mmCIF file with all atom_site columns, C-alpha atoms in Angstrom:
data_model
loop_
_atom_site.group_PDB
_atom_site.id
_atom_site.type_symbol
_atom_site.label_atom_id
_atom_site.label_alt_id
_atom_site.label_comp_id
_atom_site.label_asym_id
_atom_site.label_entity_id
_atom_site.label_seq_id
_atom_site.pdbx_PDB_ins_code
_atom_site.Cartn_x
_atom_site.Cartn_y
_atom_site.Cartn_z
_atom_site.occupancy
_atom_site.B_iso_or_equiv
_atom_site.pdbx_formal_charge
_atom_site.auth_seq_id
_atom_site.auth_comp_id
_atom_site.auth_asym_id
_atom_site.auth_atom_id
_atom_site.pdbx_PDB_model_num
ATOM 1   C CA . MET R 1 1   ? -5.318 28.937 -30.188 1.00 77.00 ? 756 MET R CA 1
ATOM 2   C CA . THR R 1 2   ? -7.428 31.130 -31.856 1.00 84.00 ? 757 THR R CA 1
ATOM 3   C CA . LYS R 1 3   ? -6.007 34.751 -32.986 1.00 84.00 ? 758 LYS R CA 1
ATOM 4   C CA . LYS R 1 4   ? -8.752 36.185 -30.644 1.00 89.00 ? 759 LYS R CA 1
ATOM 5   C CA . ALA R 1 5   ? -6.972 33.962 -27.243 1.00 85.00 ? 760 ALA R CA 1
ATOM 6   C CA . ILE R 1 6   ? -4.042 35.044 -28.609 1.00 81.00 ? 761 ILE R CA 1
ATOM 7   C CA . ALA R 1 7   ? -4.445 38.583 -28.032 1.00 84.00 ? 762 ALA R CA 1
ATOM 8   C CA . GLU R 1 8   ? -5.673 38.043 -24.862 1.00 88.00 ? 763 GLU R CA 1
ATOM 9   C CA . ALA R 1 9   ? -2.361 35.793 -23.870 1.00 83.00 ? 764 ALA R CA 1
ATOM 10  C CA . PHE R 1 10  ? -0.808 38.577 -25.067 1.00 78.00 ? 765 PHE R CA 1
ATOM 11  C CA . ASP R 1 11  ? -3.086 41.371 -23.656 1.00 87.00 ? 766 ASP R CA 1
ATOM 12  C CA . ARG R 1 12  ? -2.235 40.089 -20.473 1.00 87.00 ? 767 ARG R CA 1
ATOM 13  C CA . PHE R 1 13  ? 1.506  39.511 -21.171 1.00 79.00 ? 768 PHE R CA 1
ATOM 14  C CA . ALA R 1 14  ? 1.850  43.396 -21.357 1.00 83.00 ? 769 ALA R CA 1
ATOM 15  C CA . LYS R 1 15  ? -0.342 44.157 -18.134 1.00 88.00 ? 770 LYS R CA 1
ATOM 16  C CA . THR R 1 16  ? 2.156  42.002 -15.667 1.00 86.00 ? 771 THR R CA 1
ATOM 17  C CA . MET R 1 17  ? 5.057  43.106 -17.644 1.00 74.00 ? 772 MET R CA 1
ATOM 18  C CA . PRO R 1 18  ? 4.427  46.431 -19.198 1.00 72.00 ? 773 PRO R CA 1
ATOM 19  C CA . GLU R 1 19  ? 8.038  47.925 -18.856 1.00 76.00 ? 774 GLU R CA 1
ATOM 20  C CA . ALA R 1 20  ? 9.296  44.622 -20.425 1.00 71.00 ? 775 ALA R CA 1
ATOM 21  C CA . ALA R 1 21  ? 12.781 44.296 -21.095 1.00 72.00 ? 776 ALA R CA 1
ATOM 22  C CA . THR R 1 22  ? 16.580 42.725 -20.483 1.00 80.00 ? 777 THR R CA 1
ATOM 23  C CA . GLU R 1 23  ? 18.023 42.057 -17.289 1.00 86.00 ? 778 GLU R CA 1
ATOM 24  C CA . LEU R 1 24  ? 21.455 42.422 -18.841 1.00 94.00 ? 779 LEU R CA 1
ATOM 25  C CA . HIS R 1 25  ? 23.230 45.305 -17.527 1.00 96.00 ? 780 HIS R CA 1
ATOM 26  C CA . PHE R 1 26  ? 24.304 47.297 -20.010 1.00 96.00 ? 781 PHE R CA 1
ATOM 27  C CA . THR R 1 27  ? 26.033 51.089 -21.079 1.00 97.00 ? 782 THR R CA 1
ATOM 28  C CA . ASN R 1 28  ? 25.574 50.973 -24.864 1.00 98.00 ? 783 ASN R CA 1
ATOM 29  C CA . PRO R 1 29  ? 24.766 49.538 -28.298 1.00 99.00 ? 784 PRO R CA 1
ATOM 30  C CA . TYR R 1 30  ? 28.300 47.313 -27.785 1.00 99.00 ? 785 TYR R CA 1
ATOM 31  C CA . THR R 1 31  ? 28.443 46.712 -24.764 1.00 99.00 ? 786 THR R CA 1
ATOM 32  C CA . LEU R 1 32  ? 24.379 44.837 -25.235 1.00 98.00 ? 787 LEU R CA 1
ATOM 33  C CA . LEU R 1 33  ? 26.348 43.027 -27.793 1.00 99.00 ? 788 LEU R CA 1
ATOM 34  C CA . VAL R 1 34  ? 28.750 41.648 -25.679 1.00 99.00 ? 789 VAL R CA 1
ATOM 35  C CA . ALA R 1 35  ? 26.366 40.873 -22.762 1.00 98.00 ? 790 ALA R CA 1
ATOM 36  C CA . VAL R 1 36  ? 24.217 38.661 -24.633 1.00 97.00 ? 791 VAL R CA 1
ATOM 37  C CA . ALA R 1 37  ? 26.972 37.335 -26.831 1.00 98.00 ? 792 ALA R CA 1
ATOM 38  C CA . LEU R 1 38  ? 28.308 35.968 -23.135 1.00 98.00 ? 793 LEU R CA 1
ATOM 39  C CA . SER R 1 39  ? 24.676 35.212 -22.058 1.00 95.00 ? 794 SER R CA 1
ATOM 40  C CA . ALA R 1 40  ? 24.335 31.716 -23.969 1.00 90.00 ? 795 ALA R CA 1
ATOM 41  C CA . GLN R 1 41  ? 24.076 28.729 -21.860 1.00 89.00 ? 796 GLN R CA 1
ATOM 42  C CA . ALA R 1 42  ? 24.570 31.247 -18.916 1.00 92.00 ? 797 ALA R CA 1
ATOM 43  C CA . THR R 1 43  ? 22.499 33.626 -16.734 1.00 92.00 ? 798 THR R CA 1
ATOM 44  C CA . ASP R 1 44  ? 22.177 36.722 -16.186 1.00 93.00 ? 799 ASP R CA 1
ATOM 45  C CA . VAL R 1 45  ? 22.618 37.167 -13.272 1.00 96.00 ? 800 VAL R CA 1
ATOM 46  C CA . GLY R 1 46  ? 26.106 35.724 -14.018 1.00 96.00 ? 801 GLY R CA 1
ATOM 47  C CA . VAL R 1 47  ? 26.645 37.846 -17.143 1.00 97.00 ? 802 VAL R CA 1
ATOM 48  C CA . ASN R 1 48  ? 26.327 40.826 -15.088 1.00 98.00 ? 803 ASN R CA 1
ATOM 49  C CA . LYS R 1 49  ? 28.971 39.301 -12.198 1.00 97.00 ? 804 LYS R CA 1
ATOM 50  C CA . ALA R 1 50  ? 31.833 38.594 -14.829 1.00 96.00 ? 805 ALA R CA 1
ATOM 51  C CA . THR R 1 51  ? 30.940 41.753 -16.869 1.00 98.00 ? 806 THR R CA 1
ATOM 52  C CA . LYS R 1 52  ? 30.575 44.334 -14.067 1.00 97.00 ? 807 LYS R CA 1
ATOM 53  C CA . SER R 1 53  ? 34.583 44.750 -13.778 1.00 97.00 ? 808 SER R CA 1
ATOM 54  C CA . LEU R 1 54  ? 34.708 44.339 -17.994 1.00 98.00 ? 809 LEU R CA 1
ATOM 55  C CA . PHE R 1 55  ? 32.503 46.940 -18.795 1.00 98.00 ? 810 PHE R CA 1
ATOM 56  C CA . GLU R 1 56  ? 34.312 49.400 -16.513 1.00 98.00 ? 811 GLU R CA 1
ATOM 57  C CA . ILE R 1 57  ? 37.369 49.634 -18.867 1.00 98.00 ? 812 ILE R CA 1
ATOM 58  C CA . VAL R 1 58  ? 35.845 48.260 -21.823 1.00 99.00 ? 813 VAL R CA 1
ATOM 59  C CA . LYS R 1 59  ? 33.436 50.304 -23.929 1.00 99.00 ? 814 LYS R CA 1
ATOM 60  C CA . THR R 1 60  ? 34.222 50.175 -26.975 1.00 99.00 ? 815 THR R CA 1
ATOM 61  C CA . PRO R 1 61  ? 35.696 47.817 -29.317 1.00 99.00 ? 816 PRO R CA 1
ATOM 62  C CA . ALA R 1 62  ? 38.719 49.498 -29.588 1.00 99.00 ? 817 ALA R CA 1
ATOM 63  C CA . ASP R 1 63  ? 38.659 49.359 -25.208 1.00 99.00 ? 818 ASP R CA 1
ATOM 64  C CA . MET R 1 64  ? 38.267 45.376 -26.671 1.00 99.00 ? 819 MET R CA 1
ATOM 65  C CA . LEU R 1 65  ? 41.346 44.870 -27.971 1.00 99.00 ? 820 LEU R CA 1
ATOM 66  C CA . ALA R 1 66  ? 43.010 46.706 -25.873 1.00 99.00 ? 821 ALA R CA 1
ATOM 67  C CA . LEU R 1 67  ? 42.287 44.375 -23.041 1.00 99.00 ? 822 LEU R CA 1
ATOM 68  C CA . GLY R 1 68  ? 43.204 41.572 -24.973 1.00 99.00 ? 823 GLY R CA 1
ATOM 69  C CA . LEU R 1 69  ? 42.295 37.802 -24.989 1.00 99.00 ? 824 LEU R CA 1
ATOM 70  C CA . ASP R 1 70  ? 44.006 37.219 -21.608 1.00 98.00 ? 825 ASP R CA 1
ATOM 71  C CA . GLY R 1 71  ? 42.367 40.008 -19.933 1.00 98.00 ? 826 GLY R CA 1
ATOM 72  C CA . LEU R 1 72  ? 38.927 39.716 -21.676 1.00 99.00 ? 827 LEU R CA 1
ATOM 73  C CA . ILE R 1 73  ? 39.094 35.693 -20.002 1.00 98.00 ? 828 ILE R CA 1
ATOM 74  C CA . GLY R 1 74  ? 40.676 36.919 -17.263 1.00 98.00 ? 829 GLY R CA 1
ATOM 75  C CA . HIS R 1 75  ? 36.760 38.671 -16.525 1.00 98.00 ? 830 HIS R CA 1
ATOM 76  C CA . ILE R 1 76  ? 34.698 35.851 -18.164 1.00 98.00 ? 831 ILE R CA 1
ATOM 77  C CA . LYS R 1 77  ? 36.147 32.358 -16.481 1.00 97.00 ? 832 LYS R CA 1
ATOM 78  C CA . THR R 1 78  ? 33.336 32.253 -15.000 1.00 96.00 ? 833 THR R CA 1
ATOM 79  C CA . ILE R 1 79  ? 30.636 31.897 -18.061 1.00 97.00 ? 834 ILE R CA 1
ATOM 80  C CA . GLY R 1 80  ? 30.662 28.870 -19.228 1.00 93.00 ? 835 GLY R CA 1
ATOM 81  C CA . LEU R 1 81  ? 32.627 28.301 -22.334 1.00 96.00 ? 836 LEU R CA 1
ATOM 82  C CA . TYR R 1 82  ? 34.367 31.187 -21.886 1.00 97.00 ? 837 TYR R CA 1
ATOM 83  C CA . ASN R 1 83  ? 37.234 30.597 -24.170 1.00 98.00 ? 838 ASN R CA 1
ATOM 84  C CA . SER R 1 84  ? 35.341 30.493 -27.488 1.00 98.00 ? 839 SER R CA 1
ATOM 85  C CA . LYS R 1 85  ? 33.163 32.984 -26.571 1.00 98.00 ? 840 LYS R CA 1
ATOM 86  C CA . ALA R 1 86  ? 36.706 35.634 -25.790 1.00 99.00 ? 841 ALA R CA 1
ATOM 87  C CA . LYS R 1 87  ? 37.564 34.397 -29.108 1.00 99.00 ? 842 LYS R CA 1
ATOM 88  C CA . ASN R 1 88  ? 34.582 35.470 -30.956 1.00 99.00 ? 843 ASN R CA 1
ATOM 89  C CA . LEU R 1 89  ? 34.231 38.589 -28.887 1.00 99.00 ? 844 LEU R CA 1
ATOM 90  C CA . ILE R 1 90  ? 37.935 39.318 -29.686 1.00 99.00 ? 845 ILE R CA 1
ATOM 91  C CA . ALA R 1 91  ? 37.310 38.488 -33.275 1.00 99.00 ? 846 ALA R CA 1
ATOM 92  C CA . MET R 1 92  ? 34.165 40.723 -33.380 1.00 99.00 ? 847 MET R CA 1
ATOM 93  C CA . ALA R 1 93  ? 35.735 43.524 -31.799 1.00 99.00 ? 848 ALA R CA 1
ATOM 94  C CA . GLU R 1 94  ? 38.367 43.193 -34.938 1.00 99.00 ? 849 GLU R CA 1
ATOM 95  C CA . ILE R 1 95  ? 35.332 43.497 -37.584 1.00 99.00 ? 850 ILE R CA 1
ATOM 96  C CA . LEU R 1 96  ? 34.064 46.017 -36.194 1.00 99.00 ? 851 LEU R CA 1
ATOM 97  C CA . ILE R 1 97  ? 36.333 48.104 -35.935 1.00 99.00 ? 852 ILE R CA 1
ATOM 98  C CA . SER R 1 98  ? 37.435 47.593 -39.240 1.00 99.00 ? 853 SER R CA 1
ATOM 99  C CA . ASP R 1 99  ? 33.948 47.033 -41.465 1.00 98.00 ? 854 ASP R CA 1
ATOM 100 C CA . HIS R 1 100 ? 30.937 49.261 -39.543 1.00 99.00 ? 855 HIS R CA 1
ATOM 101 C CA . ASP R 1 101 ? 34.531 52.202 -37.483 1.00 98.00 ? 856 ASP R CA 1
ATOM 102 C CA . GLY R 1 102 ? 33.137 50.559 -34.076 1.00 98.00 ? 857 GLY R CA 1
ATOM 103 C CA . ILE R 1 103 ? 30.045 51.040 -34.021 1.00 98.00 ? 858 ILE R CA 1
ATOM 104 C CA . VAL R 1 104 ? 27.075 48.533 -33.527 1.00 99.00 ? 859 VAL R CA 1
ATOM 105 C CA . PRO R 1 105 ? 25.935 47.825 -37.094 1.00 98.00 ? 860 PRO R CA 1
ATOM 106 C CA . GLU R 1 106 ? 21.860 48.559 -37.158 1.00 98.00 ? 861 GLU R CA 1
ATOM 107 C CA . ASP R 1 107 ? 20.979 46.136 -39.337 1.00 96.00 ? 862 ASP R CA 1
ATOM 108 C CA . ARG R 1 108 ? 20.267 41.942 -38.718 1.00 97.00 ? 863 ARG R CA 1
ATOM 109 C CA . ASP R 1 109 ? 22.647 40.703 -41.522 1.00 98.00 ? 864 ASP R CA 1
ATOM 110 C CA . ALA R 1 110 ? 25.534 42.365 -40.904 1.00 98.00 ? 865 ALA R CA 1
ATOM 111 C CA . LEU R 1 111 ? 24.998 41.255 -36.865 1.00 99.00 ? 866 LEU R CA 1
ATOM 112 C CA . GLU R 1 112 ? 24.324 38.402 -37.652 1.00 98.00 ? 867 GLU R CA 1
ATOM 113 C CA . ALA R 1 113 ? 27.810 38.070 -39.590 1.00 98.00 ? 868 ALA R CA 1
ATOM 114 C CA . LEU R 1 114 ? 29.807 38.748 -36.568 1.00 99.00 ? 869 LEU R CA 1
ATOM 115 C CA . PRO R 1 115 ? 31.067 35.944 -34.699 1.00 98.00 ? 870 PRO R CA 1
ATOM 116 C CA . GLY R 1 116 ? 28.775 34.247 -32.068 1.00 96.00 ? 871 GLY R CA 1
ATOM 117 C CA . VAL R 1 117 ? 26.017 36.873 -33.366 1.00 98.00 ? 872 VAL R CA 1
ATOM 118 C CA . GLY R 1 118 ? 22.993 34.106 -34.060 1.00 94.00 ? 873 GLY R CA 1
ATOM 119 C CA . ARG R 1 119 ? 19.589 35.133 -34.656 1.00 93.00 ? 874 ARG R CA 1
ATOM 120 C CA . LYS R 1 120 ? 18.303 35.999 -30.864 1.00 92.00 ? 875 LYS R CA 1
ATOM 121 C CA . THR R 1 121 ? 21.156 38.231 -30.268 1.00 95.00 ? 876 THR R CA 1
ATOM 122 C CA . ALA R 1 122 ? 20.192 39.704 -33.480 1.00 97.00 ? 877 ALA R CA 1
ATOM 123 C CA . ASN R 1 123 ? 17.500 40.517 -32.108 1.00 94.00 ? 878 ASN R CA 1
ATOM 124 C CA . VAL R 1 124 ? 17.753 41.280 -28.648 1.00 95.00 ? 879 VAL R CA 1
ATOM 125 C CA . VAL R 1 125 ? 20.675 44.017 -29.806 1.00 97.00 ? 880 VAL R CA 1
ATOM 126 C CA . LEU R 1 126 ? 17.695 45.507 -32.082 1.00 96.00 ? 881 LEU R CA 1
ATOM 127 C CA . ASN R 1 127 ? 14.745 45.700 -29.492 1.00 94.00 ? 882 ASN R CA 1
ATOM 128 C CA . GLU R 1 128 ? 17.330 46.813 -26.976 1.00 94.00 ? 883 GLU R CA 1
ATOM 129 C CA . ALA R 1 129 ? 19.157 49.171 -28.585 1.00 96.00 ? 884 ALA R CA 1
ATOM 130 C CA . PHE R 1 130 ? 17.777 50.538 -31.358 1.00 96.00 ? 885 PHE R CA 1
ATOM 131 C CA . GLY R 1 131 ? 14.006 50.038 -30.202 1.00 93.00 ? 886 GLY R CA 1
ATOM 132 C CA . HIS R 1 132 ? 12.874 47.699 -33.155 1.00 94.00 ? 887 HIS R CA 1
ATOM 133 C CA . PRO R 1 133 ? 10.245 45.305 -32.972 1.00 87.00 ? 888 PRO R CA 1
ATOM 134 C CA . THR R 1 134 ? 11.989 42.352 -33.111 1.00 83.00 ? 889 THR R CA 1
ATOM 135 C CA . ILE R 1 135 ? 11.358 39.265 -30.094 1.00 78.00 ? 890 ILE R CA 1
ATOM 136 C CA . ALA R 1 136 ? 13.841 36.489 -28.953 1.00 75.00 ? 891 ALA R CA 1
ATOM 137 C CA . VAL R 1 137 ? 12.862 33.760 -29.932 1.00 73.00 ? 892 VAL R CA 1
ATOM 138 C CA . ASP R 1 138 ? 15.150 30.765 -27.822 1.00 69.00 ? 893 ASP R CA 1
ATOM 139 C CA . THR R 1 139 ? 14.853 27.145 -27.749 1.00 73.00 ? 894 THR R CA 1
ATOM 140 C CA . HIS R 1 140 ? 12.206 27.064 -25.121 1.00 72.00 ? 895 HIS R CA 1
ATOM 141 C CA . ILE R 1 141 ? 10.049 30.266 -27.185 1.00 74.00 ? 896 ILE R CA 1
ATOM 142 C CA . PHE R 1 142 ? 9.760  28.549 -29.774 1.00 76.00 ? 897 PHE R CA 1
ATOM 143 C CA . ARG R 1 143 ? 8.739  25.323 -28.082 1.00 81.00 ? 898 ARG R CA 1
ATOM 144 C CA . LEU R 1 144 ? 5.976  27.259 -26.579 1.00 78.00 ? 899 LEU R CA 1
ATOM 145 C CA . GLY R 1 145 ? 5.048  29.119 -29.560 1.00 79.00 ? 900 GLY R CA 1
ATOM 146 C CA . ASN R 1 146 ? 4.472  25.798 -31.405 1.00 80.00 ? 901 ASN R CA 1
ATOM 147 C CA . ARG R 1 147 ? 3.073  23.717 -28.458 1.00 83.00 ? 902 ARG R CA 1
ATOM 148 C CA . THR R 1 148 ? 0.293  26.552 -28.045 1.00 82.00 ? 903 THR R CA 1
ATOM 149 C CA . GLY R 1 149 ? -0.534 27.383 -31.863 1.00 79.00 ? 904 GLY R CA 1
ATOM 150 C CA . MET R 1 150 ? 0.791  30.821 -31.142 1.00 76.00 ? 905 MET R CA 1
ATOM 151 C CA . ALA R 1 151 ? 3.519  30.690 -34.010 1.00 73.00 ? 906 ALA R CA 1
ATOM 152 C CA . PRO R 1 152 ? 3.529  27.863 -36.726 1.00 68.00 ? 907 PRO R CA 1
ATOM 153 C CA . GLY R 1 153 ? 6.063  25.600 -37.229 1.00 59.00 ? 908 GLY R CA 1
#
């Protein structure tokens, strides 16, 4: 695609979805981080169902640790890979408390150092929670970008 064609495509995207945002439900940067971590290989609808009751009692990393692994599993067992995700979320809460005073860092490297957080999750959190101009790129978007010539390699 030419630069002009790419610009035209993005203009159409902006007109179609002027207020594009995640469909995940969250109340703060921490609950967003949890929801996005749970969304790997799951649907947003499924994650929202599981987090509805979870986020009534978990709003901070300290709340997550108070809930504990077994309590967390009780809330997310409908989501695929829930055992490993639960372990990651507990470890993540511990690190957020010990290394970041219980606050979600506004830094890509610090986010990606957390268990269960990769570049896509970090980008969603940076964009949705902190307003950074990032784009979450999954396998499908990566492939589409390459096939259309919108993004190299």
